[in-house]
Tab-separated table of C-alpha atoms and ligand atoms in Angstrom:
chain	number	residue	atom	x	y	z
A	1	MET	CA	125.043	72.019	91.699
A	2	GLU	CA	127.653	74.231	90.972
A	3	ASN	CA	125.511	77.148	89.380
A	4	ASP	CA	122.840	77.496	92.157
A	5	LYS	CA	124.609	80.214	94.319
A	6	MET	CA	122.882	82.575	90.599
A	7	ASN	CA	119.763	81.969	92.143
A	8	GLU	CA	120.733	83.506	95.307
A	9	GLU	CA	120.054	87.090	94.014
A	10	HIS	CA	118.067	88.896	91.043
A	11	ILE	CA	120.272	90.307	88.630
A	12	PHE	CA	118.991	93.125	86.115
A	13	ILE	CA	120.923	94.564	83.541
A	14	VAL	CA	120.035	97.777	82.273
A	15	ARG	CA	120.914	99.507	78.981
A	16	CYS	CA	121.084	102.758	78.389
A	17	GLY	CA	120.507	103.590	74.674
A	18	GLU	CA	120.467	107.030	73.724
A	19	VAL	CA	122.848	107.924	76.509
A	20	ALA	CA	125.438	105.000	74.970
A	21	LEU	CA	125.411	107.884	71.835
A	22	LYS	CA	127.190	110.872	74.018
A	23	GLY	CA	130.773	110.636	72.901
A	24	MET	CA	133.155	112.393	75.485
A	25	ASN	CA	129.714	112.478	77.826
A	26	LYS	CA	129.051	108.838	78.112
A	27	PRO	CA	130.836	108.139	81.717
A	28	TYR	CA	128.895	111.534	83.012
A	29	PHE	CA	125.435	110.213	81.573
A	30	GLU	CA	125.889	106.628	82.916
A	31	ARG	CA	126.949	107.745	86.141
A	32	MET	CA	123.831	109.756	85.972
A	33	LEU	CA	121.865	106.943	85.136
A	34	ALA	CA	123.160	104.802	88.168
A	35	GLU	CA	122.717	107.556	90.229
A	36	ARG	CA	119.024	107.843	89.373
A	37	ILE	CA	118.362	104.162	89.679
A	38	ARG	CA	119.790	103.699	92.768
A	39	LYS	CA	117.636	106.551	94.191
A	40	LEU	CA	114.506	104.871	92.798
A	41	LEU	CA	115.494	101.316	93.964
A	42	LYS	CA	116.506	103.023	97.902
A	43	LYS	CA	113.351	102.116	98.944
A	44	PHE	CA	114.411	98.627	98.514
A	45	ASP	CA	117.082	97.018	101.077
A	46	GLU	CA	119.784	94.959	99.694
A	47	VAL	CA	119.681	96.673	95.826
A	48	GLN	CA	123.347	97.359	94.518
A	49	VAL	CA	123.587	99.854	91.495
A	50	TYR	CA	126.875	99.950	89.638
A	51	ARG	CA	128.223	100.598	86.065
A	52	HIS	CA	130.277	97.610	84.484
A	53	GLU	CA	131.798	97.638	80.800
A	54	GLY	CA	129.186	99.921	79.108
A	55	LEU	CA	125.919	98.303	80.946
A	56	ILE	CA	124.715	99.392	84.299
A	57	PHE	CA	123.721	96.275	86.568
A	58	VAL	CA	121.036	95.891	89.259
A	59	ARG	CA	121.608	93.312	92.362
A	60	ALA	CA	118.802	92.174	94.676
A	61	ASP	CA	118.246	90.079	97.443
A	62	LYS	CA	116.060	87.227	95.761
A	63	SER	CA	114.059	88.417	98.823
A	64	LEU	CA	112.529	91.244	96.767
A	65	ASP	CA	109.287	91.342	94.177
A	66	LYS	CA	111.426	91.159	90.958
A	67	GLN	CA	108.396	93.256	89.497
A	68	ALA	CA	108.466	95.266	90.888
A	69	ILE	CA	111.884	96.703	90.635
A	70	ILE	CA	111.218	96.033	87.059
A	71	ARG	CA	108.626	98.827	87.544
A	72	GLU	CA	111.127	100.389	89.046
A	73	ILE	CA	113.649	100.625	86.768
A	74	SER	CA	111.383	101.292	83.710
A	75	LYS	CA	110.442	104.546	85.195
A	76	VAL	CA	114.023	105.868	84.469
A	77	PHE	CA	114.479	107.763	81.945
A	78	GLY	CA	117.636	107.546	79.422
A	79	VAL	CA	116.594	103.669	80.470
A	80	ALA	CA	116.581	101.392	76.964
A	81	SER	CA	115.591	98.373	78.666
A	82	ILE	CA	115.864	95.757	81.091
A	83	SER	CA	117.263	92.082	80.845
A	84	PRO	CA	116.688	89.913	84.003
A	85	ALA	CA	119.793	87.402	84.162
A	86	VAL	CA	121.754	84.713	85.552
A	87	GLU	CA	125.042	84.786	85.672
A	88	CYS	CA	127.487	82.204	85.650
A	89	GLU	CA	131.411	81.594	84.846
A	90	SER	CA	133.042	82.274	81.429
A	91	THR	CA	133.520	78.883	80.270
A	92	MET	CA	131.467	76.592	77.646
A	93	GLU	CA	130.512	74.212	80.966
A	94	ALA	CA	129.676	76.465	83.511
A	95	ILE	CA	127.548	78.742	80.250
A	96	GLY	CA	125.986	74.902	79.247
A	97	GLU	CA	125.152	74.100	82.796
A	98	ALA	CA	123.126	77.926	83.285
A	99	ALA	CA	121.683	77.390	79.913
A	100	VAL	CA	119.959	74.238	80.628
A	101	GLN	CA	118.869	75.368	84.114
A	102	TYR	CA	117.631	78.655	83.384
A	103	MET	CA	115.399	76.506	80.140
A	104	PHE	CA	113.875	74.540	82.641
A	105	GLU	CA	112.841	77.260	84.258
A	106	ALA	CA	111.151	78.934	81.365
A	107	ILE	CA	109.880	75.552	80.691
A	108	GLU	CA	107.820	75.370	83.965
A	109	GLU	CA	106.848	79.125	84.310
A	110	ARG	CA	106.250	80.021	80.152
A	111	GLY	CA	105.458	76.236	79.256
A	112	VAL	CA	108.411	77.781	76.416
A	113	LYS	CA	108.742	74.173	74.016
A	114	THR	CA	110.822	75.821	71.691
A	115	PHE	CA	114.191	78.119	71.716
A	116	LYS	CA	117.144	79.510	69.574
A	117	VAL	CA	120.411	80.273	71.175
A	118	GLU	CA	121.391	84.289	70.187
A	119	ALA	CA	125.477	84.130	71.838
A	120	LYS	CA	127.571	87.328	71.483
A	121	ARG	CA	130.607	87.575	73.009
A	122	ALA	CA	131.695	90.706	74.580
A	123	ASP	CA	135.204	89.490	75.005
A	124	LYS	CA	136.864	88.952	72.257
A	125	ASN	CA	139.843	86.659	73.894
A	126	PHE	CA	136.686	84.251	74.366
A	127	PRO	CA	138.351	81.207	72.442
A	128	VAL	CA	134.848	80.429	71.288
A	129	LYS	CA	133.651	82.615	68.895
A	130	SER	CA	129.748	83.601	69.197
A	131	PRO	CA	128.274	81.385	65.857
A	132	GLU	CA	130.023	78.427	67.912
A	133	ILE	CA	128.717	79.473	71.349
A	134	GLY	CA	125.561	79.638	69.592
A	135	ARG	CA	125.699	75.976	68.281
A	136	LYS	CA	127.067	74.102	71.529
A	137	ILE	CA	124.561	75.879	74.416
A	138	GLY	CA	122.059	74.956	71.581
A	139	ALA	CA	123.303	71.171	72.014
A	140	ALA	CA	123.548	71.517	75.623
A	141	VAL	CA	120.341	72.446	75.894
A	142	LEU	CA	118.705	70.213	73.703
A	143	LYS	CA	120.307	67.220	75.514
A	144	GLY	CA	119.294	68.565	79.153
A	145	CYS	CA	116.029	69.534	78.170
A	146	LYS	CA	114.529	66.961	76.066
A	147	VAL	CA	110.893	68.412	75.694
A	148	LEU	CA	112.653	71.246	73.578
A	149	ARG	CA	113.354	71.885	70.130
A	150	VAL	CA	115.149	74.820	68.239
A	151	ASP	CA	113.218	76.985	66.024
A	152	VAL	CA	114.975	79.750	64.336
A	153	HIS	CA	112.320	82.010	63.053
A	154	HIS	CA	109.690	81.806	65.489
A	155	PRO	CA	111.123	80.448	68.845
A	156	ASP	CA	108.805	80.880	72.210
A	157	CYS	CA	112.035	82.181	73.684
A	158	ARG	CA	115.198	83.663	72.155
A	159	LEU	CA	117.963	82.077	74.565
A	160	PHE	CA	120.299	85.264	75.055
A	161	VAL	CA	123.924	84.339	76.021
A	162	ASP	CA	126.281	87.690	76.349
A	163	VAL	CA	129.923	86.464	77.355
A	164	ARG	CA	132.142	89.005	78.923
A	165	HIS	CA	135.344	89.156	80.407
A	166	ASP	CA	134.525	88.136	83.837
A	167	LYS	CA	131.119	86.378	83.897
A	168	THR	CA	128.377	85.379	81.622
A	169	TYR	CA	124.895	86.735	81.363
A	170	ILE	CA	122.082	84.762	80.356
A	171	TYR	CA	118.862	86.331	79.030
A	172	GLN	CA	115.664	86.176	77.414
A	173	ASP	CA	113.585	89.247	77.799
A	174	LYS	CA	114.259	93.162	76.734
A	175	ILE	CA	111.689	94.897	79.107
A	176	PRO	CA	111.765	98.646	76.993
A	177	GLY	CA	112.250	101.610	79.443
A	178	PHE	CA	110.779	104.717	78.147
A	179	GLY	CA	114.336	105.874	76.290
A	180	GLY	CA	115.231	109.097	76.918
A	181	LEU	CA	118.320	110.952	78.834
A	182	PRO	CA	119.235	110.450	82.289
A	183	LEU	CA	117.056	113.781	84.556
A	184	GLY	CA	119.859	116.454	85.775
A	185	THR	CA	121.664	116.398	81.841
A	186	ASN	CA	118.935	119.339	80.537
A	187	GLY	CA	119.123	122.197	82.877
A	188	LYS	CA	115.243	122.759	84.429
A	189	GLY	CA	112.355	124.266	83.166
A	190	MET	CA	109.317	126.114	84.751
A	191	SER	CA	106.227	123.941	83.598
A	192	LEU	CA	102.607	125.303	83.927
A	193	LEU	CA	100.742	122.525	85.386
A	194	SER	CA	97.060	122.605	85.283
A	195	GLY	CA	94.777	119.983	86.338
A	196	GLY	CA	94.443	118.738	82.782
A	197	ILE	CA	95.091	115.764	80.528
A	198	ASP	CA	98.045	117.400	78.603
A	199	SER	CA	100.325	119.728	80.876
A	200	PRO	CA	101.201	116.336	82.900
A	201	VAL	CA	102.128	115.245	79.982
A	202	ALA	CA	103.812	117.927	78.419
A	203	THR	CA	105.998	118.113	81.974
A	204	TRP	CA	106.323	114.435	81.572
A	205	MET	CA	107.778	114.284	77.638
A	206	MET	CA	110.544	117.880	78.725
A	207	ALA	CA	111.352	115.473	82.317
A	208	LYS	CA	112.522	112.017	79.645
A	209	ARG	CA	114.552	114.556	78.152
A	210	GLY	CA	116.609	115.028	80.777
A	211	MET	CA	114.748	118.528	82.284
A	212	LEU	CA	115.079	119.027	85.937
A	213	ILE	CA	110.937	120.133	86.370
A	214	GLU	CA	109.690	123.068	88.675
A	215	ALA	CA	105.719	123.624	88.489
A	216	VAL	CA	103.194	126.598	88.668
A	217	HIS	CA	99.652	125.792	89.243
A	218	PHE	CA	97.208	128.699	89.041
A	219	HIS	CA	93.491	128.468	91.103
A	220	SER	CA	90.422	130.635	91.412
A	221	TYR	CA	90.179	130.144	94.978
A	222	PRO	CA	87.057	130.211	96.074
A	223	TYR	CA	85.897	129.549	92.925
A	224	THR	CA	87.792	126.968	92.666
A	225	SER	CA	87.125	124.387	95.159
A	226	GLU	CA	89.934	122.927	97.764
A	227	ARG	CA	89.932	119.389	95.976
A	228	ALA	CA	90.557	120.476	93.126
A	229	GLN	CA	93.593	122.072	94.471
A	230	GLU	CA	94.360	118.507	95.805
A	231	LYS	CA	93.487	116.873	92.275
A	232	VAL	CA	96.607	118.590	90.568
A	233	GLU	CA	99.091	117.848	93.434
A	234	GLU	CA	97.841	114.192	93.201
A	235	LEU	CA	98.690	114.464	89.700
A	236	ALA	CA	101.593	116.364	90.175
A	237	SER	CA	103.048	113.418	92.443
A	238	LEU	CA	101.908	110.826	89.922
A	239	VAL	CA	104.758	113.052	87.413
A	240	ALA	CA	107.479	113.625	90.247
A	241	THR	CA	107.275	108.715	89.883
A	242	TYR	CA	109.106	109.883	87.179
A	243	CYS	CA	110.860	113.047	87.643
A	244	GLY	CA	111.039	113.193	91.475
A	245	ARG	CA	110.758	115.505	94.156
A	246	PHE	CA	109.626	118.819	92.697
A	247	ARG	CA	108.615	122.261	93.835
A	248	MET	CA	104.992	123.820	92.632
A	249	HIS	CA	104.281	127.367	93.097
A	250	VAL	CA	100.780	127.765	94.029
A	251	ILE	CA	99.030	130.734	93.251
A	252	ASN	CA	95.721	132.333	92.720
A	253	LEU	CA	94.972	134.003	89.485
A	254	LEU	CA	91.570	135.529	91.154
A	255	PRO	CA	92.116	139.057	91.757
A	256	ILE	CA	93.897	139.059	88.219
A	257	GLN	CA	90.671	137.628	86.847
A	258	GLU	CA	88.308	139.897	88.344
A	259	GLN	CA	90.668	143.062	87.058
A	260	ILE	CA	90.565	141.288	83.544
A	261	VAL	CA	86.502	141.302	83.539
A	262	GLN	CA	86.246	144.595	84.926
A	263	ASN	CA	88.278	146.464	82.636
A	264	CYS	CA	88.738	144.335	79.236
A	265	PRO	CA	86.921	143.415	76.522
A	266	GLU	CA	84.443	140.003	77.573
A	267	GLU	CA	85.924	138.042	74.044
A	268	GLU	CA	90.318	138.737	75.421
A	269	THR	CA	89.392	137.366	78.555
A	270	THR	CA	91.066	134.133	78.016
A	271	ILE	CA	93.968	135.090	75.826
A	272	LEU	CA	94.764	138.024	78.484
A	273	VAL	CA	94.658	135.416	81.591
A	274	ARG	CA	97.151	132.866	79.342
A	275	ARG	CA	99.449	135.914	79.123
A	276	PHE	CA	98.838	136.790	82.913
A	277	MET	CA	99.876	133.359	83.310
A	278	MET	CA	103.192	133.251	81.190
A	279	ARG	CA	104.132	135.807	82.450
A	280	ILE	CA	103.958	134.895	86.323
A	281	ALA	CA	105.685	132.089	85.493
A	282	GLU	CA	108.553	133.191	83.641
A	283	ARG	CA	108.949	135.624	87.047
A	284	LEU	CA	109.323	132.292	88.809
A	285	ALA	CA	111.117	130.370	86.469
A	286	ARG	CA	113.798	133.533	86.748
A	287	GLU	CA	114.097	133.695	90.315
A	288	THR	CA	114.266	129.923	90.424
A	289	GLU	CA	117.070	129.258	87.736
A	290	CYS	CA	114.573	128.260	85.105
A	291	GLY	CA	115.780	128.510	81.723
A	292	MET	CA	112.563	128.032	80.092
A	293	LEU	CA	108.945	127.419	80.527
A	294	ILE	CA	106.670	124.147	79.029
A	295	THR	CA	103.058	123.708	78.508
A	296	GLY	CA	100.693	121.862	77.515
A	297	GLU	CA	99.612	123.652	74.993
A	298	ASN	CA	98.883	121.891	71.061
A	299	LEU	CA	98.161	123.466	67.808
A	300	GLY	CA	94.526	124.135	67.393
A	301	GLN	CA	93.301	122.553	70.150
A	302	VAL	CA	90.746	125.282	71.810
A	303	ALA	CA	90.487	129.197	71.103
A	304	SER	CA	93.413	130.048	73.136
A	305	GLN	CA	95.548	127.286	71.237
A	306	THR	CA	95.405	129.197	67.580
A	307	ALA	CA	98.320	129.840	65.758
A	308	GLU	CA	97.351	133.449	66.090
A	309	ALA	CA	96.729	133.102	69.864
A	310	LEU	CA	100.286	131.464	70.485
A	311	VAL	CA	101.828	134.094	68.718
A	312	VAL	CA	100.397	137.015	71.199
A	313	THR	CA	100.280	134.126	74.260
A	314	ASP	CA	104.212	133.897	73.469
A	315	ALA	CA	104.644	137.803	73.129
A	316	SER	CA	104.061	138.074	76.839
A	317	VAL	CA	107.624	136.701	77.466
A	318	SER	CA	111.114	136.805	76.655
A	319	LEU	CA	112.238	132.912	77.887
A	320	PRO	CA	111.534	130.960	75.786
A	321	VAL	CA	108.250	128.411	75.784
A	322	MET	CA	108.713	124.771	75.339
A	323	ARG	CA	105.114	123.083	73.675
A	324	PRO	CA	106.235	119.152	73.292
A	325	LEU	CA	102.639	118.605	72.163
A	326	ILE	CA	102.080	121.084	69.538
A	327	GLY	CA	102.038	119.004	66.841
A	328	LEU	CA	99.674	115.474	68.489
A	329	ASP	CA	96.913	114.860	68.151
A	330	LYS	CA	94.375	114.632	71.286
A	331	VAL	CA	94.103	110.848	70.637
A	332	ASP	CA	97.896	110.753	70.801
A	333	ILE	CA	98.508	112.379	74.206
A	334	MET	CA	95.758	111.199	76.060
A	335	ASP	CA	96.576	107.262	74.685
A	336	LEU	CA	100.631	108.714	76.421
A	337	ALA	CA	98.393	110.126	79.768
A	338	LYS	CA	97.184	106.404	79.770
A	339	GLU	CA	100.745	104.511	79.268
A	340	ILE	CA	102.488	107.177	82.123
A	341	GLY	CA	99.402	106.862	84.319
A	342	THR	CA	97.829	110.220	84.475
A	343	TYR	CA	94.560	110.013	82.585
A	344	GLU	CA	92.245	108.714	85.209
A	345	LYS	CA	93.151	111.517	87.291
A	346	SER	CA	93.430	114.168	85.219
A	347	ILE	CA	89.998	113.570	83.423
A	348	GLU	CA	88.529	113.530	87.527
A	349	PRO	CA	85.957	116.434	87.074
A	350	TYR	CA	86.965	118.993	89.006
A	351	GLU	CA	86.386	123.126	88.157
A	352	ASP	CA	89.883	124.768	86.363
A	353	CYS	CA	90.646	128.275	87.373
A	354	CYS	CA	90.061	128.616	83.279
A	355	THR	CA	86.649	127.699	83.845
A	356	VAL	CA	86.116	130.391	85.825
A	357	PHE	CA	84.954	134.026	83.890
A	358	LEU	CA	84.702	132.171	80.052
A	359	PRO	CA	83.598	134.336	77.707
A	360	LYS	CA	80.628	133.024	75.187
A	361	HIS	CA	82.772	133.918	72.381
A	362	PRO	CA	86.264	134.245	73.275
A	363	VAL	CA	88.681	135.666	69.799
A	364	THR	CA	90.657	133.126	68.166
A	365	LYS	CA	92.743	135.653	65.885
A	366	PRO	CA	93.971	137.663	68.822
A	367	LYS	CA	95.563	140.840	67.349
A	368	LEU	CA	98.693	142.243	69.741
A	369	GLU	CA	98.183	145.927	69.631
A	370	LYS	CA	94.330	145.336	70.558
A	371	ILE	CA	95.546	142.988	73.275
A	372	LEU	CA	98.252	145.012	74.273
A	373	ALA	CA	95.791	148.380	74.104
A	374	SER	CA	93.574	146.153	76.650
A	375	GLU	CA	96.320	145.183	79.206
A	376	ALA	CA	97.546	149.781	79.103
A	377	LYS	CA	94.277	149.573	81.113
A	378	LEU	CA	95.640	147.401	83.834
A	379	ASP	CA	98.111	147.921	86.160
A	380	CYS	CA	99.962	144.818	84.779
A	381	GLU	CA	103.443	144.951	86.977
A	382	GLY	CA	101.767	145.711	90.114
A	383	LEU	CA	99.289	142.586	89.484
A	384	ILE	CA	101.969	140.418	89.027
A	385	ASP	CA	104.178	141.185	91.789
A	386	ALA	CA	101.015	140.832	93.985
A	387	ALA	CA	100.959	137.219	92.376
A	388	VAL	CA	104.003	136.420	92.690
A	389	ALA	CA	104.320	137.575	96.187
A	390	SER	CA	101.130	135.286	97.158
A	391	ASP	CA	103.448	132.255	96.049
A	392	GLU	CA	102.557	129.336	97.843
A	393	ILE	CA	104.744	126.397	97.519
A	394	VAL	CA	104.277	123.064	97.800
A	395	ASN	CA	107.024	120.136	97.469
A	396	ILE	CA	105.622	117.477	95.080
A	397	TYR	CA	106.417	113.893	96.487
A	398	PRO	CA	106.195	110.818	93.690
A	399	ALA	CA	102.808	109.043	94.386
B	1	LIG	P1	95.730	120.810	79.846
B	1	LIG	O1	94.835	119.671	79.751
B	1	LIG	O2	97.036	120.479	80.236
B	1	LIG	O3	94.754	121.649	81.098
B	1	LIG	P2	94.567	122.180	77.654
B	1	LIG	O4	94.476	121.382	76.952
B	1	LIG	O5	92.869	122.020	78.454
B	1	LIG	O6	95.876	122.089	78.689
B	1	LIG	P3	94.501	125.117	78.582
B	1	LIG	O7	93.342	124.811	79.570
B	1	LIG	O8	93.422	126.237	77.973
B	1	LIG	O9	94.716	123.781	77.016
B	1	LIG	O10	95.725	125.330	78.798
B	1	LIG	C1	96.966	125.093	77.949
B	1	LIG	C2	98.033	125.068	78.583
B	1	LIG	O11	98.081	125.939	79.630
B	1	LIG	C3	97.753	124.098	79.820
B	1	LIG	O12	98.207	123.131	78.977
B	1	LIG	C4	98.755	124.463	81.166
B	1	LIG	O13	100.521	123.777	80.402
B	1	LIG	C5	98.381	126.199	80.540
B	1	LIG	N1	97.276	126.073	81.921
B	1	LIG	C6	96.512	126.299	81.937
B	1	LIG	N2	95.537	126.224	83.377
B	1	LIG	C7	96.646	125.967	83.655
B	1	LIG	C8	96.710	126.302	85.462
B	1	LIG	N3	95.423	126.515	86.223
B	1	LIG	N4	97.835	126.321	86.429
B	1	LIG	C9	98.622	126.357	85.663
B	1	LIG	N5	99.019	125.870	84.247
B	1	LIG	C10	98.214	126.037	83.512
B	2	LIG	MG1	93.116	122.825	80.427
């Protein structure tokens, strides 16, 4: 049969969503997106990714796992949706034939009983108008597949027919992607990455807006274990499946924590530690051309995240601090963590440097003048210099 050829490869239509809104920048965004998809699909042989008429097409050898390819594409930021499709010549006969064959499979694989054709003519020179294409193809399918009925309101299958200049595409699924913008289109941020639930989600959210990621993690070895550190690396690897390979700076905060505990009021420990984390992160950010810091902080979640505490934390640095989770409820953050696949790793019970020397009654409304007075007792610059000098860099690869 003429359309047998369409079964020789998987074809996926990838839609660009918001990327398509970018006017003059559109080709640039599309190019970045296609590049990113190409990179993620590199692990499969015999995959082709190319741009065509405002869409991205992926063609893969039929022997490859269709679902695995869809999973990879749906991780690419900027992808609005993915449709596994079949292709045929743009003639009414060929489309009719392909539609019948397509519906045969839909009946077999999914038990489809009712359908509705949704035809669209991207090529306005095509001699048949969209409603007419719908009617004619619908009639062809009814004739070819006797078990099917048309249901315009609640069909089991919406049969999309997308008639383009050279070829026509037939599909039924629009598998949603995460949207966002292609990586590398929005600068680079230094993310403060803990082993908790929040910061991996915050990092993911900024990467979703096209930001490249560099990260810093603080530990308090030997109070925190090597296993705790491994856990963070594994967690970072999960984030890297979305944002690509990135560098993580690993810094021992213990010398600073000890100085704080010895010299400053106990209730200020947490906020003082946080200000040091921010300043070290800022230094690293400037050295690595990151334009901003990213944290998983969230208004009111814990003592160090009250409005007053966030103001005092912010005052320690001059780079802008992105807190993409600021207004979310914890349950929503947890849901997102589950959706992106970091939750299970995050809740593994390992020590965190913040829980070492945890004060019994942390200040919830710190005053900047008091905090500055406490810091005056420390050699802040010297401590930060030493911490930055002890920086160990770990390359994080996608899990
Ligand atoms: P998370 O779940 O991200 O750990 P949290 O709700 O536990 O957040 P805190 O532990 O107070 O809150 O930390 C607030 C933010 O500070 C974190 O989201 C993260 O960005 C940063 N942070 C905390 N601990 C560390 C750490 N050990 N290394 C790097 N960044 C950290
Ligand atoms: Mg934490």
